[in-house]
CSV table of C-alpha atoms in Angstrom, one decimal:
chain,number,residue,atom,x,y,z
A,1249,MET,CA,-12.1,0.7,1.2
A,1250,ASN,CA,-8.3,0.8,1.7
A,1251,GLU,CA,-6.9,-2.5,2.8
A,1252,LYS,CA,-4.5,-1.0,5.4
A,1253,ALA,CA,-4.3,2.0,7.7
A,1254,ILE,CA,-1.7,3.3,10.1
A,1255,ILE,CA,-3.2,4.3,13.4
A,1256,ASN,CA,-1.0,5.6,16.3
A,1257,GLY,CA,2.1,4.5,14.3
A,1258,LYS,CA,0.9,0.9,13.9
A,1259,GLU,CA,-0.3,-0.8,10.7
A,1260,TYR,CA,-3.8,-2.5,10.7
A,1261,ARG,CA,-5.6,-4.6,8.1
A,1262,PHE,CA,-9.2,-4.0,7.0
A,1263,ILE,CA,-11.6,-6.9,7.7
A,1264,LYS,CA,-15.1,-5.5,7.0
A,1265,THR,CA,-17.5,-2.7,7.6
A,1266,GLU,CA,-20.6,-2.9,9.9
A,1267,THR,CA,-23.5,-0.5,10.4
A,1268,ASP,CA,-24.7,0.2,13.9
A,1269,MET,CA,-28.5,-0.6,14.1
A,1270,ILE,CA,-29.2,2.2,16.6
A,1271,THR,CA,-27.2,5.1,15.2
A,1272,ASN,CA,-27.0,3.9,11.6
A,1273,ARG,CA,-23.3,4.9,11.5
A,1274,THR,CA,-20.8,2.8,9.7
A,1275,ALA,CA,-17.8,1.4,11.5
A,1276,VAL,CA,-14.7,-0.5,10.3
A,1277,LEU,CA,-13.6,-3.8,11.8
A,1278,PHE,CA,-9.8,-4.3,11.5
A,1279,GLU,CA,-7.0,-6.3,13.0
A,1280,ASN,CA,-3.3,-6.0,13.8
A,1281,GLU,CA,-0.5,-8.3,12.8
A,1282,HIS,CA,-1.3,-10.6,15.8
A,1283,GLY,CA,-4.9,-11.1,14.7
A,1284,CYS,CA,-6.4,-8.9,17.5
A,1285,SER,CA,-9.6,-7.2,16.2
A,1286,PHE,CA,-10.5,-3.6,16.7
A,1287,ILE,CA,-13.3,-1.3,15.6
A,1288,CYS,CA,-13.4,2.5,14.7
A,1289,PRO,CA,-15.7,4.9,12.9
A,1290,VAL,CA,-15.3,4.7,9.1
A,1291,GLU,CA,-14.2,8.4,9.1
A,1292,ALA,CA,-11.3,7.6,11.4
A,1293,TRP,CA,-10.2,4.6,9.2
A,1294,LEU,CA,-10.3,6.7,6.0
A,1295,GLU,CA,-8.4,9.5,7.6
A,1296,ASN,CA,-5.6,7.1,8.5
A,1297,ALA,CA,-5.8,4.9,5.4
A,1298,LYS,CA,-2.5,4.0,3.9
A,1299,ARG,CA,-2.2,5.8,0.6
A,1300,GLU,CA,-0.7,3.7,-2.2
A,1301,GLU,CA,1.5,5.8,-4.4
A,1302,PRO,CA,1.9,4.8,-8.1
A,1303,ALA,CA,5.1,3.0,-8.9
A,1304,PHE,CA,5.7,5.4,-11.8
A,1305,ASN,CA,4.2,8.6,-13.1
A,1306,LYS,CA,4.4,10.7,-16.2
A,1307,TYR,CA,6.4,13.5,-14.4
A,1308,ALA,CA,9.4,11.2,-13.7
A,1309,SER,CA,12.7,12.3,-15.1
A,1310,PRO,CA,14.1,10.6,-18.2
A,1311,GLU,CA,16.8,9.0,-16.1
A,1312,LYS,CA,14.1,7.4,-13.9
A,1313,LYS,CA,12.2,6.2,-16.8
A,1314,ILE,CA,15.3,4.6,-18.4
A,1315,ALA,CA,16.2,3.0,-15.1
A,1316,LEU,CA,12.8,1.5,-14.8
A,1317,PHE,CA,12.9,0.2,-18.3
A,1318,LYS,CA,16.3,-1.4,-17.8
A,1319,SER,CA,15.3,-3.0,-14.5
A,1320,LEU,CA,12.6,-4.9,-16.3
A,1321,PHE,CA,15.2,-6.8,-18.2
A,1322,ILE,CA,17.6,-7.8,-15.4
A,1323,GLY,CA,18.6,-11.4,-15.7
A,1324,ARG,CA,17.7,-11.9,-19.4
A,1325,GLU,CA,21.3,-12.7,-20.3
A,1326,THR,CA,21.6,-15.4,-17.7
A,1327,GLY,CA,18.1,-16.8,-18.2
A,1328,LYS,CA,17.2,-16.1,-14.6
A,1329,MET,CA,14.4,-13.5,-14.4
A,1330,MET,CA,14.6,-11.3,-11.4
A,1331,SER,CA,11.9,-9.0,-10.1
A,1332,PRO,CA,12.9,-5.4,-9.6
A,1333,LEU,CA,11.2,-5.7,-6.3
A,1334,SER,CA,13.7,-8.3,-5.2
A,1335,GLU,CA,16.5,-5.8,-5.2
A,1336,PRO,CA,16.6,-2.7,-2.9
A,1337,CYS,CA,16.4,0.6,-4.6
A,1338,GLU,CA,17.6,3.9,-3.5
A,1339,ASP,CA,14.9,5.7,-5.4
A,1340,ASN,CA,11.4,4.5,-4.3
A,1341,SER,CA,9.7,6.6,-7.0
A,1342,ILE,CA,10.6,3.9,-9.5
A,1343,TYR,CA,9.8,0.7,-7.7
A,1344,ARG,CA,6.9,-0.5,-5.6
């Protein structure tokens, strides 16, 4: 089950699934950033589930592949390792 979904423009976090004893349908229990809980049918959750895109794929251009490779070594000269995630990137197909 996806950990997050965007419903009506707001992001929610998955808590657990429950099965209704009468209808035998599965529902998803989820919460917003304030901890308020909500419930919806599992189909609605899956329809709005946040899709995680891979950080990199085999169809990326050679320039993107080289940029990713170089980004893995930022800070080696100074002895301070930096995550590529700590720096904003114009091209979000490279970083996650």
